C-alpha positions as CSV (number, residue, x, y, z in Angstrom):
1,X,73.3,160.6,108.9
2,X,74.4,164.3,110.2
3,X,75.9,162.1,113.3
4,X,77.1,159.9,111.3
5,X,78.8,162.7,109.0
6,X,80.0,164.1,112.7
7,X,82.0,161.3,113.4
8,X,83.4,161.1,110.5
9,X,84.6,164.5,111.0
10,X,86.1,164.1,114.7
11,X,87.5,160.1,113.3
12,X,89.2,162.5,110.6
13,X,90.0,165.2,113.5
14,X,91.2,162.5,115.5
15,X,93.5,160.7,113.2
16,X,95.4,164.0,112.2
17,X,96.3,165.1,115.6
18,X,97.5,161.4,115.5
19,X,99.5,161.1,112.2
20,X,100.8,164.2,113.4
21,X,101.9,164.3,116.9
22,X,99.1,167.4,116.8
23,X,97.4,165.2,119.8
24,X,100.5,164.9,122.3
25,X,100.2,168.7,123.8
26,X,97.8,168.7,126.3
27,X,95.6,171.5,125.4
28,X,94.4,170.4,122.2
29,X,91.7,168.9,123.3
30,X,91.2,171.6,125.8
31,X,90.9,173.8,122.6
32,X,88.9,171.7,121.0
33,X,86.3,171.5,123.3
34,X,86.2,175.6,123.5
35,X,85.8,175.8,120.0
36,X,83.1,173.0,119.1
37,X,81.1,175.3,122.7
38,X,81.3,178.3,120.5
39,X,79.6,177.6,117.7
40,X,76.3,177.6,119.4
41,X,77.0,181.2,120.1
42,X,78.2,181.7,116.9
43,X,75.0,181.4,115.5
44,X,73.0,182.9,118.0
45,X,74.3,185.7,116.8
46,X,73.9,185.2,113.8
47,X,70.6,184.9,114.1
48,X,70.6,188.2,115.5
49,X,68.9,187.0,118.9
50,X,70.4,189.1,122.0
51,X,69.0,186.7,124.4
52,X,69.7,183.5,122.4
53,X,73.4,184.9,122.6
54,X,73.4,185.5,126.3
55,X,72.3,182.2,127.2
56,X,74.2,180.4,124.2
57,X,77.2,182.2,126.1
58,X,76.4,181.6,129.2
59,X,76.8,177.4,128.4
60,X,79.8,178.3,126.4
61,X,81.5,179.7,129.8
62,X,80.6,176.3,131.4
63,X,82.4,174.7,129.4
64,X,85.5,177.0,128.7
65,X,85.8,176.8,132.8
66,X,85.9,172.4,132.3
67,X,88.5,172.7,129.0
68,X,90.5,175.0,131.4
69,X,90.3,173.3,134.8
70,X,90.3,169.7,132.7
71,X,93.9,171.3,130.7
72,X,94.9,172.4,134.7
73,X,94.1,169.2,136.7
74,X,92.8,166.3,134.5
75,X,92.0,166.0,130.6
76,X,89.0,163.0,132.3
77,X,87.2,166.3,133.0
78,X,87.5,167.6,129.4
79,X,86.7,164.0,128.3
80,X,83.6,164.0,130.7
81,X,82.6,167.7,129.1
82,X,83.1,166.7,125.0
83,X,80.5,163.9,126.2
84,X,78.5,166.4,128.0
85,X,78.1,168.5,125.5
86,X,77.2,165.9,123.3
87,X,74.6,165.1,125.6
88,X,73.7,169.1,126.0
89,X,73.3,168.4,122.0
90,X,70.3,166.2,122.3
91,X,68.4,168.2,124.7
92,X,69.4,172.6,123.2
93,X,66.8,171.9,120.3
94,X,64.3,171.5,123.2
95,X,65.9,174.8,125.2
96,X,67.2,177.2,122.8
97,X,65.0,176.5,119.9
98,X,65.3,180.0,118.7
99,X,69.3,179.6,118.9
100,X,69.9,180.1,115.5
101,X,71.2,176.8,114.8
102,X,70.9,174.9,111.9
103,X,68.7,172.7,112.0
104,X,71.3,169.4,111.4
105,X,73.5,170.8,113.9
106,X,73.1,169.7,116.7
107,X,73.0,165.7,115.5
108,X,76.2,166.3,114.0
109,X,77.7,168.2,116.9
110,X,77.0,165.4,118.7
111,X,78.8,162.9,116.4
112,X,81.7,165.0,116.8
113,X,81.9,165.4,120.3
114,X,81.2,161.6,121.4
115,X,84.0,160.6,119.2
116,X,86.4,163.0,120.1
117,X,85.3,162.1,123.4
118,X,86.2,158.3,122.8
119,X,89.3,159.5,121.2
120,X,90.9,161.1,124.2
121,X,89.8,158.5,127.0
122,X,91.3,156.3,124.2
123,X,94.9,158.2,124.0
124,X,94.7,158.6,128.1
125,X,94.0,155.2,129.1
126,X,96.3,154.0,126.4
127,X,99.1,156.8,128.2
128,X,99.7,157.7,124.7
129,X,98.4,161.6,126.7
130,X,99.0,162.3,130.4
131,X,95.9,163.0,132.4
132,X,97.7,165.2,134.4
133,X,100.6,167.6,133.7
134,X,103.2,166.3,135.1
């Protein structure tokens, strides 16, 4: 159920971005990726676990780097990183069980990540957004 709710939220974000034109800015999806990756850091800080916060910050840094590289070189990197974050959500509870994230969060975030990756890929393939800054 949490995956479906996350997917619905992502569809709403994608639709709102399309209707308002906010998704025309190449920075929109890289910024979304950085924000998504930062939530696990927030949960770790809320749990007051220094070890979890450091581990989550390291992972978030990798996704932030992918967002920057994708913005600079190709939004396909961002689409792939969003999908990869979905895979990370699947394994997260097994890697960092005491991270402070609510039990429902990985499923919700998985739904968001996969749908946003698909939306971004569709925008690139239909030419509504350029993969590269031209």
